[in-house]
Coordinates of C-alpha atoms and ligand atoms in Angstrom, one line a residue:
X279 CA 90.8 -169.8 69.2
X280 CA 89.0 -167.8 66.6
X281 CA 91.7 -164.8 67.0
X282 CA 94.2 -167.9 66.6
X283 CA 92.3 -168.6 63.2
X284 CA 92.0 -165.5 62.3
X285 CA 95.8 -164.6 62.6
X286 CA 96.7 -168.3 61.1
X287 CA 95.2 -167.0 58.1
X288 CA 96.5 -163.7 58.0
X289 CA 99.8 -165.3 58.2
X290 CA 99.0 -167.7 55.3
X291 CA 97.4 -164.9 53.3
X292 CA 100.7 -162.8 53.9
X293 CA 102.8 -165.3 52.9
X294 CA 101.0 -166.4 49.7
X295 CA 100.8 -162.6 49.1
X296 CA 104.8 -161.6 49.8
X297 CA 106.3 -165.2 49.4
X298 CA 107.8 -165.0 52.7
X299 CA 109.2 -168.9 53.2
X300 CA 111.7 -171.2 52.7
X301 CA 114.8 -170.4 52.2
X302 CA 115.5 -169.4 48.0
X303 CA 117.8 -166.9 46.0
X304 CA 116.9 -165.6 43.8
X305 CA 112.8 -165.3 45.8
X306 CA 110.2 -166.5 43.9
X307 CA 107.9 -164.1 42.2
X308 CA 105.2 -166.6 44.1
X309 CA 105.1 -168.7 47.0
X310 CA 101.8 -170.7 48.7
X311 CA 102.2 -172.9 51.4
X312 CA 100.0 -175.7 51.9
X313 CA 99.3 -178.4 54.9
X314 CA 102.1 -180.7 55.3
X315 CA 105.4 -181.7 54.5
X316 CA 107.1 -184.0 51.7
X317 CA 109.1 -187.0 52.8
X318 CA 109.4 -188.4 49.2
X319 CA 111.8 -186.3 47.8
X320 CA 113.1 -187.8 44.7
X321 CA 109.4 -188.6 43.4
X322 CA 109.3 -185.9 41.1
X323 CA 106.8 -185.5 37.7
X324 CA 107.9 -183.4 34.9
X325 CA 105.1 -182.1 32.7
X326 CA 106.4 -179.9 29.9
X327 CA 104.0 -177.3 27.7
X328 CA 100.4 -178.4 29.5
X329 CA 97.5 -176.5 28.5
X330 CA 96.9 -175.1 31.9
X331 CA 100.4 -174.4 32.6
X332 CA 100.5 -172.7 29.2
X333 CA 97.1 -170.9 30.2
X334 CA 98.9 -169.2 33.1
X335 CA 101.9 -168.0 31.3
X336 CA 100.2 -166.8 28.0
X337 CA 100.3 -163.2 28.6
X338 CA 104.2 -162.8 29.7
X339 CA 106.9 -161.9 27.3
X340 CA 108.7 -164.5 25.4
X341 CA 111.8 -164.7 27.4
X342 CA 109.8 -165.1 30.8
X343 CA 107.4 -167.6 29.5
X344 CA 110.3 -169.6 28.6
X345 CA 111.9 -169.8 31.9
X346 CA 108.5 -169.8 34.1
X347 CA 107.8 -172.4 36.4
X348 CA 105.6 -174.0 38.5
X349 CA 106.2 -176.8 41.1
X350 CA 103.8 -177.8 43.4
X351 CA 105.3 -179.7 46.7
X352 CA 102.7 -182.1 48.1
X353 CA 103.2 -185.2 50.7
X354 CA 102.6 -187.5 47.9
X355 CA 105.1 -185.7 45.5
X356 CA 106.5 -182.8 43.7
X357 CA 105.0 -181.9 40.2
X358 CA 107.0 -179.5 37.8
X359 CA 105.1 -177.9 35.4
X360 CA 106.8 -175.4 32.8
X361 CA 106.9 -174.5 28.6
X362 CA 111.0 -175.7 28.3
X363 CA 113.5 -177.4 29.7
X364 CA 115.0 -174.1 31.0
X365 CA 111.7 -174.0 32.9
X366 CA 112.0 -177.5 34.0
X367 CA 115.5 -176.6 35.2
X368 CA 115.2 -173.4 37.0
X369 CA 112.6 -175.7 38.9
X370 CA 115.0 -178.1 39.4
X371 CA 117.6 -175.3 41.0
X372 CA 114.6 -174.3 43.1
X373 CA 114.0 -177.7 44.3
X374 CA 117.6 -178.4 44.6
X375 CA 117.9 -175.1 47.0
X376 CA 114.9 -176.6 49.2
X377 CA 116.1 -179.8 49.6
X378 CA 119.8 -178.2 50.7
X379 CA 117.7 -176.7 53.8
X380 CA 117.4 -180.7 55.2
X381 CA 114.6 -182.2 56.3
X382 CA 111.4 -182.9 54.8
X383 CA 110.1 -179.9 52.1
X384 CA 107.1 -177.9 53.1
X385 CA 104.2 -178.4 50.8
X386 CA 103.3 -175.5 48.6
X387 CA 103.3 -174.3 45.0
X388 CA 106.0 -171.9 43.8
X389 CA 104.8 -170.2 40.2
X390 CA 107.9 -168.1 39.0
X391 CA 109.4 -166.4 36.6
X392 CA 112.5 -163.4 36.1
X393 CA 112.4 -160.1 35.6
X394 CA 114.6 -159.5 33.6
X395 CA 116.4 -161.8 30.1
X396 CA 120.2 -160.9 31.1
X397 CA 121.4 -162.3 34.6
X398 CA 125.0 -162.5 34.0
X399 CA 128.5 -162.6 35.8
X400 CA 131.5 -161.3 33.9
X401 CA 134.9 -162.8 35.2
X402 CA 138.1 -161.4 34.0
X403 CA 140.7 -164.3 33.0
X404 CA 143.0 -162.0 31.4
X405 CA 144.8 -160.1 34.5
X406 CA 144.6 -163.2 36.5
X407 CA 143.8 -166.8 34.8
X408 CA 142.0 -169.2 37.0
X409 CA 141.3 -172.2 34.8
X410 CA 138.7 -174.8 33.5
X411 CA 137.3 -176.0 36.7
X412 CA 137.3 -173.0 38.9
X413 CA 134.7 -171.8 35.6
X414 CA 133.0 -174.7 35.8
X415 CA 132.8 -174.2 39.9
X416 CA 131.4 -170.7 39.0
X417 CA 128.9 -172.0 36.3
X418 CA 127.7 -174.3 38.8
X419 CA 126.5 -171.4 41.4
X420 CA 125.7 -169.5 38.5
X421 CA 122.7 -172.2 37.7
X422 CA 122.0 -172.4 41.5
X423 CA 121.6 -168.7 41.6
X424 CA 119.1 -168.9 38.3
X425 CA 122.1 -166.7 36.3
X426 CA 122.0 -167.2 32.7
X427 CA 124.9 -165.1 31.3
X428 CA 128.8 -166.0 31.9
X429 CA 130.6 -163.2 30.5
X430 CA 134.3 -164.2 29.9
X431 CA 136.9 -161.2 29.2
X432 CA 139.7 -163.3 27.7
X433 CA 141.4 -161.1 26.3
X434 CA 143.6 -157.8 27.8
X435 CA 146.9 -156.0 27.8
X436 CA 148.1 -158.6 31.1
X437 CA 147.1 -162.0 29.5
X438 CA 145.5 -163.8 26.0
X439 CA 143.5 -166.5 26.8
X440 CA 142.4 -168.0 23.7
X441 CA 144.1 -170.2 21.0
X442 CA 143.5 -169.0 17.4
X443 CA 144.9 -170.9 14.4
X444 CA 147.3 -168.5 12.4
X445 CA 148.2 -166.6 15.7
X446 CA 150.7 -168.9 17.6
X447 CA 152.6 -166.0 19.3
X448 CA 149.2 -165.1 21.2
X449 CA 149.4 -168.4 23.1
X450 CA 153.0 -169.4 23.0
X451 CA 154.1 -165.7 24.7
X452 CA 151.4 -163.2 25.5
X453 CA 149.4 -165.6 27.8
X454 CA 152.0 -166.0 29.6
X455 CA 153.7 -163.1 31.6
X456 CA 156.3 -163.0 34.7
X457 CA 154.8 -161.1 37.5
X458 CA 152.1 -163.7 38.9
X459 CA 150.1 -160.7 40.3
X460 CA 149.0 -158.0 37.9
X461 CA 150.9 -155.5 40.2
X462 CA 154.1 -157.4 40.2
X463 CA 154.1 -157.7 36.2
X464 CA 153.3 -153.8 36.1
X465 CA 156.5 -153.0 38.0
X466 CA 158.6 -155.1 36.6
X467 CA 157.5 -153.4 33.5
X468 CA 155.2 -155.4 31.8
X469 CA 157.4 -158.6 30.7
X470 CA 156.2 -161.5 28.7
X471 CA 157.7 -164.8 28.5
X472 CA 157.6 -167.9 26.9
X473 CA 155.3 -171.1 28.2
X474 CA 158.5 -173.2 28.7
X475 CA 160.0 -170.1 30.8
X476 CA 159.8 -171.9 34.6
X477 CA 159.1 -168.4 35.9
X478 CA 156.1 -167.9 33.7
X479 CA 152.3 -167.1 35.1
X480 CA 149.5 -167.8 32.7
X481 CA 147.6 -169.9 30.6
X482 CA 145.1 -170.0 27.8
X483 CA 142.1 -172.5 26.9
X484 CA 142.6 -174.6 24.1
X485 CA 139.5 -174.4 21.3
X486 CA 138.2 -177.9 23.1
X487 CA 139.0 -176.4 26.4
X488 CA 136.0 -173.9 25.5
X489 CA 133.9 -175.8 24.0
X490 CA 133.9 -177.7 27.3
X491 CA 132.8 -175.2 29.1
X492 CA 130.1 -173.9 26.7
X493 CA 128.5 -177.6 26.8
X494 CA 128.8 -177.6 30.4
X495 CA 127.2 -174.4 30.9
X496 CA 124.9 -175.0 28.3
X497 CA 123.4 -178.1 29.9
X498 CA 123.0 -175.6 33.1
X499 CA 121.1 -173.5 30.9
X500 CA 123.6 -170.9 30.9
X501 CA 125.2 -169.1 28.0
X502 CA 128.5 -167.5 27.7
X503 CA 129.6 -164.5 26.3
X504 CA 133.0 -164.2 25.2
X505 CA 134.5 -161.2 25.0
X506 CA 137.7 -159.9 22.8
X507 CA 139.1 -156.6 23.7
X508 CA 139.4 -153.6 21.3
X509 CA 141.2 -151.0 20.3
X510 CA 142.0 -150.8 24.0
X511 CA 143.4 -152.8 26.4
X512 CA 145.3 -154.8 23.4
X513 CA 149.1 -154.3 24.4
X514 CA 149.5 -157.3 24.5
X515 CA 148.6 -158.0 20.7
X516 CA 151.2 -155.5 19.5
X517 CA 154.0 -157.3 22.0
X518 CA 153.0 -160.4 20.0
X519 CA 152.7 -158.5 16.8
X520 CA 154.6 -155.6 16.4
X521 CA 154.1 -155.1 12.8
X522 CA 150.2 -154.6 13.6
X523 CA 150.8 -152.0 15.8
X524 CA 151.1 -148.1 15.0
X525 CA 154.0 -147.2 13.4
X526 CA 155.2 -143.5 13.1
X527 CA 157.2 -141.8 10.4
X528 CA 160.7 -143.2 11.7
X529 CA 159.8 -146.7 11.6
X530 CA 159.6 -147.1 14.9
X531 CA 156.6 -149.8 15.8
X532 CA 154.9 -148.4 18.9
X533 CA 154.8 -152.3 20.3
X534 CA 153.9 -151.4 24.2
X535 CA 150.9 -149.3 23.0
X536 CA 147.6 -149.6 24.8
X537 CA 145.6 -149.5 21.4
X538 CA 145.6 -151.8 18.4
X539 CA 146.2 -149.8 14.8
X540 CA 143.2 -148.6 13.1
X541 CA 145.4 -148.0 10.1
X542 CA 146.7 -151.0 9.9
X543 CA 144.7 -153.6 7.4
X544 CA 146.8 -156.7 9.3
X545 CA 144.8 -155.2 12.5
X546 CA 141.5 -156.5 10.5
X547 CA 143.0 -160.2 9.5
X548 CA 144.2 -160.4 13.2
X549 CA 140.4 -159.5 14.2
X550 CA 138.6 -161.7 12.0
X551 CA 140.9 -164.5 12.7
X552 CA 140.0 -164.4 16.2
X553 CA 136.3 -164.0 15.4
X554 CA 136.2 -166.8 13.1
X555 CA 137.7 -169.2 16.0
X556 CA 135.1 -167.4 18.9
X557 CA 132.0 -168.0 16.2
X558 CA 132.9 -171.2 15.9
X559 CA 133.3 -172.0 19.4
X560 CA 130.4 -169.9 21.1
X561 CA 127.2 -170.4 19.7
X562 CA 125.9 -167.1 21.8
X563 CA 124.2 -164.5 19.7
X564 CA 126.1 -162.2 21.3
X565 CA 130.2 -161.2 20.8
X566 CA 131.6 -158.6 23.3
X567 CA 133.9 -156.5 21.0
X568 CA 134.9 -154.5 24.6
X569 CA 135.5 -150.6 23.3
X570 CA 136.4 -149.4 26.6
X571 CA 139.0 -147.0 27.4
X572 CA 141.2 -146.7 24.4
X573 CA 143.8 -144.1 25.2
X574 CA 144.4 -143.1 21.4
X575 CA 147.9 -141.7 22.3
X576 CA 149.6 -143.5 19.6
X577 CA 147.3 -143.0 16.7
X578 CA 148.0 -139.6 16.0
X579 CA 151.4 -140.2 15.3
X580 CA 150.9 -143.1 13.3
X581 CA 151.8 -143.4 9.7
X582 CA 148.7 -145.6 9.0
X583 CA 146.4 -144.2 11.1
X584 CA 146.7 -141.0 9.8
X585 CA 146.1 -142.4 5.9
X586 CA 143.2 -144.0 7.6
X587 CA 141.7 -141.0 8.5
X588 CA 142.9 -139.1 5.3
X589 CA 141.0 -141.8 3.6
X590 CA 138.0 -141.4 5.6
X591 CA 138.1 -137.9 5.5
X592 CA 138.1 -137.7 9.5
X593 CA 139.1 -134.5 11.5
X594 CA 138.9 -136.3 15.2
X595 CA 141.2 -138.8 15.7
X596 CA 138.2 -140.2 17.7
X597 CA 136.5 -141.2 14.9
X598 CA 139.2 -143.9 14.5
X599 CA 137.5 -146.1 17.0
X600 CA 133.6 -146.0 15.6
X601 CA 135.3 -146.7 12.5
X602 CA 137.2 -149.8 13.6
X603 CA 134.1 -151.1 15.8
X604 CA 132.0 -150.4 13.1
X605 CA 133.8 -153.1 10.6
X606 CA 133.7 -155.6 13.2
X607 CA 130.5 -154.9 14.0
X608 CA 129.4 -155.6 10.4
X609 CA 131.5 -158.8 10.3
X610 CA 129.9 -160.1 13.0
X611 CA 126.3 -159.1 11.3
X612 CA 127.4 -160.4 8.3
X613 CA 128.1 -163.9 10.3
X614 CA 124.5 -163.5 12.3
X615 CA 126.1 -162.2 15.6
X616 CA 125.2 -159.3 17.9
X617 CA 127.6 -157.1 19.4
X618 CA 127.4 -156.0 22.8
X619 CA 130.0 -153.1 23.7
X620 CA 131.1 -151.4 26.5
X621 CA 129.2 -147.9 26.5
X622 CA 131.8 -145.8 25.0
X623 CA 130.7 -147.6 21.6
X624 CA 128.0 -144.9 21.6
X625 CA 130.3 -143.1 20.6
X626 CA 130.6 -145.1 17.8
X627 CA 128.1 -145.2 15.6
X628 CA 127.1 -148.8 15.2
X629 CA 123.8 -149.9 14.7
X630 CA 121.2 -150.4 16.5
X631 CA 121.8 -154.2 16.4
X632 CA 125.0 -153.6 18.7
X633 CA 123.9 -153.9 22.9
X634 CA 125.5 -151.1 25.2
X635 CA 126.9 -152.7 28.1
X636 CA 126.5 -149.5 30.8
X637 CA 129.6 -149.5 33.4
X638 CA 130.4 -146.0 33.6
X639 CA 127.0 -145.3 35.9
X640 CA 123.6 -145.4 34.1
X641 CA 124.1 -142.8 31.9
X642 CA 125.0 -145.3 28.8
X643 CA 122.1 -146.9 29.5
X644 CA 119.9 -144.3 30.3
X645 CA 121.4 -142.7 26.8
X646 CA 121.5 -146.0 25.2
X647 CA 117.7 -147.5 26.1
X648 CA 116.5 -144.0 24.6
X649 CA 118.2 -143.7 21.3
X650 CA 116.8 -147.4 20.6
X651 CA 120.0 -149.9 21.8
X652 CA 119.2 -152.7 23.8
X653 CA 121.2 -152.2 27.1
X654 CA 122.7 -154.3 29.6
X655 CA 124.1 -152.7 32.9
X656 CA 126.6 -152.7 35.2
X657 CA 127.5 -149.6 36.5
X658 CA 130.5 -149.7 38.7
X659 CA 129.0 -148.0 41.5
X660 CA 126.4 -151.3 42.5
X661 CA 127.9 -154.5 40.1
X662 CA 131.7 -154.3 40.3
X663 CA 132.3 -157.3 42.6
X664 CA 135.9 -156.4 42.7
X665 CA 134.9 -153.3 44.9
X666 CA 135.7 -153.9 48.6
X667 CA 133.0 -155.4 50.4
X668 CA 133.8 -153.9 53.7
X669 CA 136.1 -151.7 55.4
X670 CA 139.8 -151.3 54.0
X671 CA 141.6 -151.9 56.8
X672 CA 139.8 -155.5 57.3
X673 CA 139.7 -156.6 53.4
X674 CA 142.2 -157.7 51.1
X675 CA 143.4 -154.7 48.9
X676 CA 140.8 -154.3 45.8
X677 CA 139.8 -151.3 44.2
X678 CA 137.3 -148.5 43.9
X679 CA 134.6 -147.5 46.6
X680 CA 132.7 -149.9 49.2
X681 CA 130.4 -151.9 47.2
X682 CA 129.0 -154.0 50.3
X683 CA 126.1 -156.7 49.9
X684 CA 123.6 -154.3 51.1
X685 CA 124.4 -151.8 48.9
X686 CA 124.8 -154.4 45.8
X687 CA 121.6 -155.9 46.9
X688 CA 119.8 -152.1 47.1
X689 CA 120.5 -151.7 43.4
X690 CA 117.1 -151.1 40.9
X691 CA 118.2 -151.3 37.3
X692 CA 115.8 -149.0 35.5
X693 CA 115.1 -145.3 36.0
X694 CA 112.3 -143.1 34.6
X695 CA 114.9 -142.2 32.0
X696 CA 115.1 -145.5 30.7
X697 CA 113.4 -147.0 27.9
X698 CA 112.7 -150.3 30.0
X699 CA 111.5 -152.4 26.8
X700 CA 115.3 -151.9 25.8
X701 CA 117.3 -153.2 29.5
X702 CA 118.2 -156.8 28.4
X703 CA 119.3 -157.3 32.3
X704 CA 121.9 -156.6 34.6
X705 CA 125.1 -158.3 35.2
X706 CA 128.0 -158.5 38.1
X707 CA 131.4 -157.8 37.1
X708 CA 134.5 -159.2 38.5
X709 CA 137.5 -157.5 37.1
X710 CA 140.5 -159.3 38.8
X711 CA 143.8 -157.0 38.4
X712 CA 143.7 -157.6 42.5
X713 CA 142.6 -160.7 42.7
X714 CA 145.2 -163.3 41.7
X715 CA 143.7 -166.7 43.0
X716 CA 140.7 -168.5 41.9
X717 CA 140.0 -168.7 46.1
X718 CA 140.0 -164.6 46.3
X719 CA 137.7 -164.7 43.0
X720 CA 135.4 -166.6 44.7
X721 CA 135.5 -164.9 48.2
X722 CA 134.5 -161.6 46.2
X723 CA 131.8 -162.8 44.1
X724 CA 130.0 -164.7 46.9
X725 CA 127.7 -163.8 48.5
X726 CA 127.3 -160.3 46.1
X727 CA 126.6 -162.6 43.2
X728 CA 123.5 -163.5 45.1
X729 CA 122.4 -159.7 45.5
X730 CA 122.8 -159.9 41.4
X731 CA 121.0 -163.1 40.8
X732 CA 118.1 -161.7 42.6
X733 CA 117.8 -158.3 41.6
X734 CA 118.0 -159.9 38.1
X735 CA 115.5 -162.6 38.3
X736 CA 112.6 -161.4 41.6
X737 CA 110.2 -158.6 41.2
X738 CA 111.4 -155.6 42.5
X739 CA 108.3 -155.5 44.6
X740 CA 110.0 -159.0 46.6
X741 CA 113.0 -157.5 47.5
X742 CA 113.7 -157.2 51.1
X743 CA 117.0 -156.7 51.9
X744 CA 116.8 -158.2 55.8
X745 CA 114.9 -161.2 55.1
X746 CA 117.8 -161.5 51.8
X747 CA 120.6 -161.3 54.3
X748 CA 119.5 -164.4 56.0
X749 CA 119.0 -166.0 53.0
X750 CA 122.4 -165.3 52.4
X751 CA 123.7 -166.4 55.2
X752 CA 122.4 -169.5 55.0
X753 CA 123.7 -170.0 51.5
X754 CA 127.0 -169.3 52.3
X755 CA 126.8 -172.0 54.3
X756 CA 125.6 -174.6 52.0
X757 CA 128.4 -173.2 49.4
X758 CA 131.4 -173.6 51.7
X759 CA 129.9 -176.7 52.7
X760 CA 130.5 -177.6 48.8
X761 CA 133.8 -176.3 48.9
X762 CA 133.5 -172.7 47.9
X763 CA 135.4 -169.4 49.9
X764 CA 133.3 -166.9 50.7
X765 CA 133.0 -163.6 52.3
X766 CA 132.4 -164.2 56.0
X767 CA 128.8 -162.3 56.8
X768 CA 129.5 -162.8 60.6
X769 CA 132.6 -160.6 60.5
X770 CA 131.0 -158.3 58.3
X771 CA 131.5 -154.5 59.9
X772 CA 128.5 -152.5 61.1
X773 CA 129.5 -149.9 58.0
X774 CA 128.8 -152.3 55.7
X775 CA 125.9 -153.6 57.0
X776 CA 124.6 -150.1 57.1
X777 CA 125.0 -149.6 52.9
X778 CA 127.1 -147.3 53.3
X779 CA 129.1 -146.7 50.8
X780 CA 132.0 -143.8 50.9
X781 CA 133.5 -145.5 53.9
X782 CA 137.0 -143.9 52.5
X783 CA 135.6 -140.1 53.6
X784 CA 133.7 -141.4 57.0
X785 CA 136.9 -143.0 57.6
X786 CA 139.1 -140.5 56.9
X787 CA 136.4 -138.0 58.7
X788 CA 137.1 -139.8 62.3
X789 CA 140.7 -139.5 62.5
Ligands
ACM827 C1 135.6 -151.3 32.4 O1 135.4 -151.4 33.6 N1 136.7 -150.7 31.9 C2 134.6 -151.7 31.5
ZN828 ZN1 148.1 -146.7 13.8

């Protein structure tokens, strides 16, 4: 009996201790069982900014104190305690995740709080557009999962996905493309059409459409980050407009280039056009002004470019880009906005106001966090969703290596290199050039998006990738109970499982 005692309260020690328990992603930074089980579910007491709450949370960081919790389970009740009502509704997600198990709740007291300010998911609605309630289907996991960051890339060379006044041939043609898979519009050579064409793929959001969605996510404490793509990945800007793009010394206007014209004031109006309409409808600090990848190809040959740089008194045609992301960037100061860019901006030159978005590994944010940027990352190798998540020959085609849930899940954002005071967060990213259905978006982002929403959110000291995969498992379940597709854990191949992640050589290596 006594041994029985003794190891009862080992148990409970251990648990208190590692938060080993019910079933919750993101874990809880602290979990205490207690006697006893609640029957009365819905009795719940909301207590916001209490002394003794506020006592316990003093000492964290602003951003944690302002999403801490605690709620305390007993048989007669379940007591929220918290500073805001982002407390009071991560509380509510937590309860909401117990109460999916069935059954009565265990009694206990979860205190909790995240790791990190940035938990985000970036979906891409240019190359494939999926629509007002699949993003409202996301937003809702999203708050389930304790995310706080929808990242929307709406614009890019396959699709524009915003209305702005001024700019009807954005809308009317370059949303709308023939070719319903990325692929198919690539061979065909990259046509656009017009809405009323019947063969036509695409779509936009209206202004209203947006603001929508930023209310909806906004009452599910979750902001979103729009994002408008430049100089790269803007053909589709100079199809709509070809007098904005680069125009060499025969008058020909390089209309299927990948960049927009730095040279080129009309290039500015376009911009601050489409800023004025994001500003109004986002009320996020932060604008993604992308930067990524510009190709450059036609500026060198460009009649305005090259007075641009003349005027500048530039020698690299590099310096092009830092000086066009450098005027937006100021026109978004000037407005009270942030920008975040992907890490080639450092590159750029902007100030240390802008936030570099690491994708290309760590090393932008290693570099970034150092030279004093604020840094969010998602390096391809751990946060690309669109990565396979198992073998080749059993997946749907996607792109780059095997980014499997264990190998997602084994990610740690910050390195000795970094300047951790500077990592905002980490975020997923689901770029969707192969995946052309709002059911494939979903079957790639769940259940990674869980690996992401707990990295982001439990100390790293919690993580425990076994007792996670049951946990995800079981959450799976409860989402495709409430209609979501998801990636099927039973079938998942031993590879995978493993964390492996080069399957392409160990493949290759067995034949
Ligand atoms: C990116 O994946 N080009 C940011
Ligand atoms: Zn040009």
């Amino acid at each position: 009996m006594r041994k029985l005692l003794i190891s009862l309260a080992c148990c409970f020690v251990f648990c208190a201790a590692n938060g080993a328990g019910p079933q919750l992603i993101p874990a809880p930074v602290s979990y205490t069982p207690m006697q006893g089980s609640c029957m009365n579910k819905n009795n719940v007491l909301v207590e916001v900014a209490l002394p003794g709450f506020l006592k316990d949370v003093l000492k964290m960081p602003m951003f944690m104190r302002e999403e801490a919790y605690r709620l305390t389970i007993k048989s007669s009740g379940i007591k929220i305690e918290a500073l805001t009502q982002t407390g009071v509704y991560r509380a509510k997600t937590t309860l909401e995740q117990l109460k999916a198990a069935g059954g009565p709740l265990p009694c206990c007291v979860i205190f909790d709080y995240p790791r990190f300010r940035h938990r985000g998911m970036m979906i891409d609605e240019s190359r494939s557009f999926k629509g007002l309630e699949f993003l409202k289907k996301q937003v809702d996991a999203m708050a389930l999962l304790k995310l706080n960051v929808l990242h929307l890339h709406l614009t890019d060379a396959a699709g524009w996905r915003i209305e702005v006044p001024g700019y009807p041939v954005l809308t009317d043609s370059v949303a709308w493309r023939i070719g319903k898979s990325y692929f198919d519009w690539e061979k065909a050579g990259y046509p656009f059409a017009s809405a009323r064409n019947p063969q036509a793929y695409g779509g936009y959001y209206t202004a209203g459409e947006l603001k929508e969605l930023v209310a909806y996510a906004k009452a599910r404490h979750i902001t979103i980050i729009p994002e408008i793509e430049m100089p790269g990945h803007s053909m589709e800007v100079n199809r709509a407009y070809p007098e904005l793009a680069c125009v060499d010394e025969s008058g020909r206007q390089h209309n299927f280039a990948w960049d927009l014209c730095p040279g080129n004031e009309g290039t500015f109006k376009l911009i601050k056009a489409v800023l004025d309409q994001v500003m109004d409808i986002f009320p996020s600090k932060f604008i993604h002004i992308g930067g990524d990848e510009a190709v450059m190809k036609d500026w060198p040959v460009c009649v305005n470019c090259r007075r641009r740089m003349q005027e500048e008194g530039y020698t690299d045609i590099r310096q092009l880009q830092g000086y066009l992301m450098r005027r937006v960037e100021a026109y978004l100061l000037e407005h009270g906005r942030r920008a975040i860019g992907w890490d080639e901006i450092l590159d750029s030159g902007m100030s240390k106001d802008a936030v570099i978005m690491s994708w290309r590994g760590i090393s932008g944010g290693e570099k970034g966090s150092a030279a004093g940027y604020d840094v969010i990352l998602s390096p391809s190798t751990h946060c690309y969703l669109n990565y396979y998540q198992d073998l080749i020959r059993k997946e749907p085609a996607a792109c780059g290596e095997l980014v499997s849930l264990r190998f997602c899940y084994g990610y740690e954002p910050l390195t000795p290199a970094m300047d951790a005071d500077h990592i905002l967060g980490l975020q997923g990213n689901l770029w969707c050039e192969y995946i052309p259905t709002p059911e494939h978006a979903e079957y790639m982002l769940y259940p990674r998006m869980f690996a992401i929403a707990e990295t982001g959110w439990s100390p790293a000291a919690r993580k425990d990738f076994f007792d996670f995969r049951n946990r995800a498992y079981w959450l799976c379940g409860i989402l495709h109970d409430r209609g979501y597709r998801t990636f099927d854990l039973d079938g998942e191949s031993e590879l995978a499982r493993s964390g492996y992640q080069r399957f392409e050589q160990l493949e290759a290596s067995k034949k």
